[in-house]
Amino acid sequence: MKKSLKKFFALTATTFTASATLVGPATAVLAQEEGETAEGIQEFETVVQNDAESIEGGTLHFALVGDPFAGVLNSMLYTGNPDSQIIGFFHDGLYGYNENFEIDNSGFADVEFNQEDSSVTFTIPQDAQWSDGEPITIDDVIFPYYVIGHPDYTGVRYGQAFTNVVGMEEYHNGDAEEIAGLNRVDDYTLTVSFIEFTPSMLQASGIPNYVEPEHILGEIPVAELEDADAVRSTPVGNGPFRLVSITPGEAITLEANEYYYLGRPMIDQVVIEVVNATSAVAEMRAGNYDLAALPADQYDTFADATNFQVLGELQNSITYIGFKLGTYDVENGTNVMDDSRVTNNKALRQAMAYAIDNDAVGSEFYSGLRTRANTHITPNFSDYHADDIEGYPYNPERAAEILAEAGFVDNDGDGFVEDPNGEAFTLGFASMSGGETAEPLAQYYLQSWQAIGINVELVDGQLMEFNSFYDRVEADDPAIDVFQAAFGTGGDPNPSGLYSRDSQFNYSRFVTEENDALIAAIESEDAFDPEVRQQAFHDWQAYMMEEIPTIPTLYRYNLMAVNNRVKGYDMAIGTDVKWTEIGLTAEQPATE
C-alpha cells in the first residue's frame, strides 16, 4: 500500500488503558528485582504471514473501531482519525516517505530538494487520473495552497509548512492575489520557494503534502468546502479505491479504482463499518471483518486468536514524567527556570528516574504492549534513535546513592529526605484519570518515590480530568511539581517544538544554553548531511538523559488484527507494499 494509506493504519490512535487481567499495583511491579530482565514484553511482526494463492477480486471488510466518523472526507479539512483512515483508502498524499518519515520518491510525486535556493520541486506522473477519469495536473498540486492559505479556510492546517512559503502570508492577509513562491514550470512540475530551508523540511510534516481535484473543489467557495457534497458524500481521489456509497457516520463502500496510477488493486471492493471497541474482538473472532485496530487494553482477550494474526508497530509517541522547573513568560514568549524549586536539582530527578521500574510497568500494567523508553526519541526513527543509551533501568539502590551524594538526607527520621539545605519538602504529582490503570499506576509511582525517601503526593489528593490536567500544567500551577503526560512526534523527530527555549509545549520549562546549542545543531545547515544530523540527534538525547528534565517512561505499540485470508498486508512505517499487491485467499474471512 502507498505510504499515505499505510500512514493511517500504522499511526492509528489506540486507547491504552488497563490490562484485562491487571494485577495489584505495587506488589506486581515491585516484584522484579534489580538487574532482572523484564519478562512479558511483547514482540510483533509488521507483515502478515500467508502463503496461500490469492483469489481474483473479493471484498475486504474493514472494522473502523471506535465512535461514528464525522464524515469530513478531505485531507485539507478533516480533524478526526476515523476520517483520516477512510480517506486513506481513496486518496493518496503528494509524496511518500521511508521508515524515518524522511520524504522520498516512493509516493505519487517525485520530490527534489534544492538547498542552495531554498526550493522544492514536485514532479507528478503525466498520465495520472482522478477516480472520475479526469486528468491530474500540477494545478491540482497548486490548488491546495490557495485553499489552505485562503482567509476563509475553515480547517486547521495553516501552519509552518504553509507560512514558510514565499508570499503565503501576503496572500493570506489579502495583500496579494497570487502566492509568489509557487512557480508553475509546466503541466506536471511545480517549484515552491521557501523563506527558511531547514533539515526538518526533509521530514514528512515539513512541507505541504496535498494534491486535490481542482476541477471539482475549485467550483466551491472555500468557506463552504467543509460541508459540500464533494467532501461529505461524493469525494473524488487519486487513491486505490473510489467511494460508491456512504451511510453517514456508520459505513462506507468503495470499489477498485481502475484509474489508480499504480494499477488496479487486486481486491474488488472494500466495506468499512464502524464497530464499537467493546465488541471489536468478538467481531474479529467471528470472522466478520478482515482488518481492525483492536484496543490494546483488551489484548489478553485476543492474544490466542486462531483466525487472525496480530501485527504490531511502535508508535512515534512517548509517555513521560515531567518536572516543573519554572514558568512560561507569556509577555516575552520564553520559558524561565526557577532555581529555587527543589526539582531543579538534577540529582533528585535522576534518583526519581531510577526508582521506577518501567520494564515491569510495561509488562504488568500493559500486557507487554509498552516497553521502557531509553531516550526522548522513539525507536521508529531508527536513524536518529540512540539505542546505545541505557536510560534509567530500575535501580533503587543507585537512586538512594545519588540522593545521599547530593545532600538529600533524612535528618529528622521521618522516612523522607530533606533538601541539601536541610529543608523538608513534598512534591505535588499531577496525573490524569481515565481507565482502570490510571489510579494504580499513579499510586505505584508515588510508592516507588516514597520508597527511596522522597515525599510525593497527588495534587488535591486525586487524579485530574484530562482538560483540567492540561489547563493546570500549561498554566504552571504552583501546586504541580511532577506530572505524567504523553506526546507524539508526528513525522519529524526535531525536539524544538517540545523542548526549545520559546516553546509553550516545553511544559517542564527546561532552559539551558547547551540545550539551545544542541537543538540548533539539529536544525543547522550542516545537519543536511545525514551523518551530522544523526550525531546531532544522538548528542541531544545523551544530554537530555543526563539532565532528565522529563523522564521518558514508555514507548507504545499499535496493534492491527489481520484475518488469515488477507495476503501481503504490511503495517510498517515506510513499507513499499501497495494495494496492488494485497489480496484475499478465500471468499469469506476465516472464523475460529
XYZ file of C-alpha atoms in Angstrom, residues 342-538:
197
model
C 13.853 21.674 44.512
C 13.053 19.925 41.235
C 15.855 21.954 39.641
C 18.326 19.700 41.432
C 19.384 17.200 38.758
C 20.258 14.544 41.358
C 16.640 14.491 42.567
C 15.378 13.931 39.045
C 17.897 11.173 38.341
C 17.061 9.387 41.579
C 13.342 9.518 40.811
C 14.056 8.046 37.361
C 15.987 5.107 38.824
C 13.260 4.477 41.420
C 10.573 3.396 38.946
C 10.521 0.036 37.167
C 9.187 0.843 33.717
C 10.150 -2.552 32.311
C 7.757 -4.176 34.748
C 5.137 -1.450 34.285
C 5.048 -2.259 30.575
C 4.752 -5.965 31.309
C 2.302 -5.977 34.212
C 0.124 -2.949 33.606
C 0.001 -3.046 29.815
C 0.264 -6.749 28.937
C 3.690 -6.149 27.421
C 2.325 -3.634 24.910
C 4.518 -0.854 26.214
C 8.244 -1.017 26.687
C 10.680 1.075 28.722
C 11.834 4.202 26.928
C 15.580 4.799 26.942
C 15.596 8.245 25.260
C 13.292 11.067 24.192
C 13.335 9.921 20.525
C 11.178 6.916 19.611
C 12.807 3.807 18.081
C 10.765 4.006 14.888
C 13.095 6.862 13.892
C 15.796 4.231 13.515
C 18.415 6.568 12.050
C 18.068 9.039 14.907
C 17.179 6.976 17.975
C 20.236 6.328 20.159
C 19.718 2.683 21.111
C 23.132 2.568 22.842
C 21.895 4.813 25.662
C 20.879 2.720 28.659
C 18.491 5.223 30.141
C 17.270 4.594 33.690
C 16.602 0.911 34.367
C 15.138 0.093 37.779
C 17.854 0.612 40.399
C 16.574 1.879 43.772
C 19.974 1.385 45.395
C 21.584 3.710 42.862
C 18.752 6.171 43.426
C 19.491 6.238 47.158
C 23.200 6.740 46.499
C 22.555 9.681 44.190
C 20.351 11.354 46.771
C 22.897 10.888 49.553
C 25.775 12.154 47.407
C 23.777 15.291 46.571
C 22.936 16.030 50.207
C 19.363 14.750 50.314
C 19.359 13.219 53.817
C 16.629 12.213 56.268
C 17.682 14.393 59.187
C 14.582 14.038 61.359
C 13.980 10.308 60.936
C 10.501 10.626 59.424
C 11.425 8.430 56.465
C 11.684 11.289 53.975
C 14.798 13.169 52.935
C 15.259 16.895 53.353
C 16.806 19.015 50.597
C 20.550 19.895 50.644
C 19.682 22.970 52.744
C 18.032 20.786 55.378
C 14.515 21.897 54.431
C 11.655 19.390 54.294
C 9.731 19.245 51.033
C 6.745 17.480 49.491
C 6.295 17.217 45.735
C 2.866 17.550 44.147
C 2.229 14.919 41.462
C -0.381 15.505 38.728
C -1.717 12.605 36.680
C -4.832 12.127 34.569
C -7.840 9.983 35.336
C -9.259 7.574 32.776
C -9.209 3.796 32.507
C -8.579 1.195 35.158
C -4.801 1.616 35.037
C -4.635 5.334 35.846
C -5.136 5.135 39.605
C -2.988 2.060 40.400
C -0.180 3.290 38.143
C -0.144 6.707 39.822
C -0.092 5.012 43.212
C 2.776 2.814 42.077
C 4.855 5.847 41.138
C 4.091 7.508 44.478
C 5.087 4.369 46.398
C 8.278 3.975 44.363
C 9.421 7.508 45.127
C 8.410 7.271 48.754
C 10.420 4.029 48.993
C 13.643 5.968 48.309
C 12.684 8.692 50.774
C 11.060 11.309 48.521
C 7.695 12.524 49.747
C 5.367 12.811 46.735
C 1.602 13.217 46.927
C -1.205 13.586 44.388
C -2.175 17.197 43.793
C -5.536 17.744 45.518
C -5.353 14.112 46.614
C -6.834 12.769 43.384
C -6.307 12.270 39.665
C -7.293 15.084 37.309
C -9.733 15.144 34.420
C -7.973 15.433 31.039
C -8.816 19.062 30.244
C -8.233 20.252 33.790
C -4.878 18.490 33.864
C -3.575 20.238 30.764
C -5.045 23.586 31.770
C -3.122 23.468 35.036
C 0.094 22.083 33.539
C 0.103 24.713 30.780
C -0.606 27.460 33.332
C 2.333 26.295 35.517
C 0.101 25.739 38.537
C 2.471 26.109 41.516
C 0.870 23.071 43.170
C 2.353 20.849 40.439
C 5.983 19.765 40.786
C 5.826 16.481 38.879
C 3.353 15.352 36.217
C 2.697 12.386 33.946
C 1.735 13.032 30.322
C 2.470 11.900 26.765
C 3.456 13.426 23.457
C 3.579 12.413 19.814
C 6.314 13.488 17.425
C 4.436 13.289 14.133
C 6.679 12.883 11.123
C 9.563 14.985 12.455
C 11.687 13.982 15.473
C 13.114 17.506 15.789
C 12.681 18.260 19.527
C 12.421 22.041 19.178
C 8.625 22.026 19.333
C 8.685 20.300 22.714
C 11.944 21.331 24.359
C 13.127 24.651 22.915
C 13.524 27.837 24.922
C 10.462 29.502 23.408
C 8.095 26.525 23.070
C 4.930 26.688 25.161
C 4.780 22.883 24.887
C 8.033 22.726 26.864
C 5.944 22.002 29.938
C 8.920 21.305 32.189
C 10.221 24.824 31.325
C 13.730 23.400 30.937
C 16.127 26.001 29.529
C 19.919 25.892 29.183
C 22.373 27.329 26.705
C 23.676 23.835 26.000
C 20.192 22.607 25.120
C 19.802 25.615 22.830
C 23.055 24.736 21.079
C 22.218 21.044 20.700
C 18.802 21.785 19.186
C 20.379 24.397 16.915
C 22.800 21.723 15.676
C 19.852 19.517 14.696
C 18.343 22.423 12.749
C 21.600 23.686 11.218
C 22.614 23.620 7.555
C 25.349 21.147 8.454
C 22.608 18.723 9.535
C 21.588 18.239 5.907
C 24.486 15.774 5.996
C 22.844 12.545 7.274
C 25.810 11.617 9.474
C 25.951 15.075 11.047
C 22.186 15.030 11.603
C 22.332 11.603 13.224
C 25.153 12.653 15.537
C 23.301 15.832 16.474
C 20.260 13.794 17.500
C 22.415 11.368 19.483
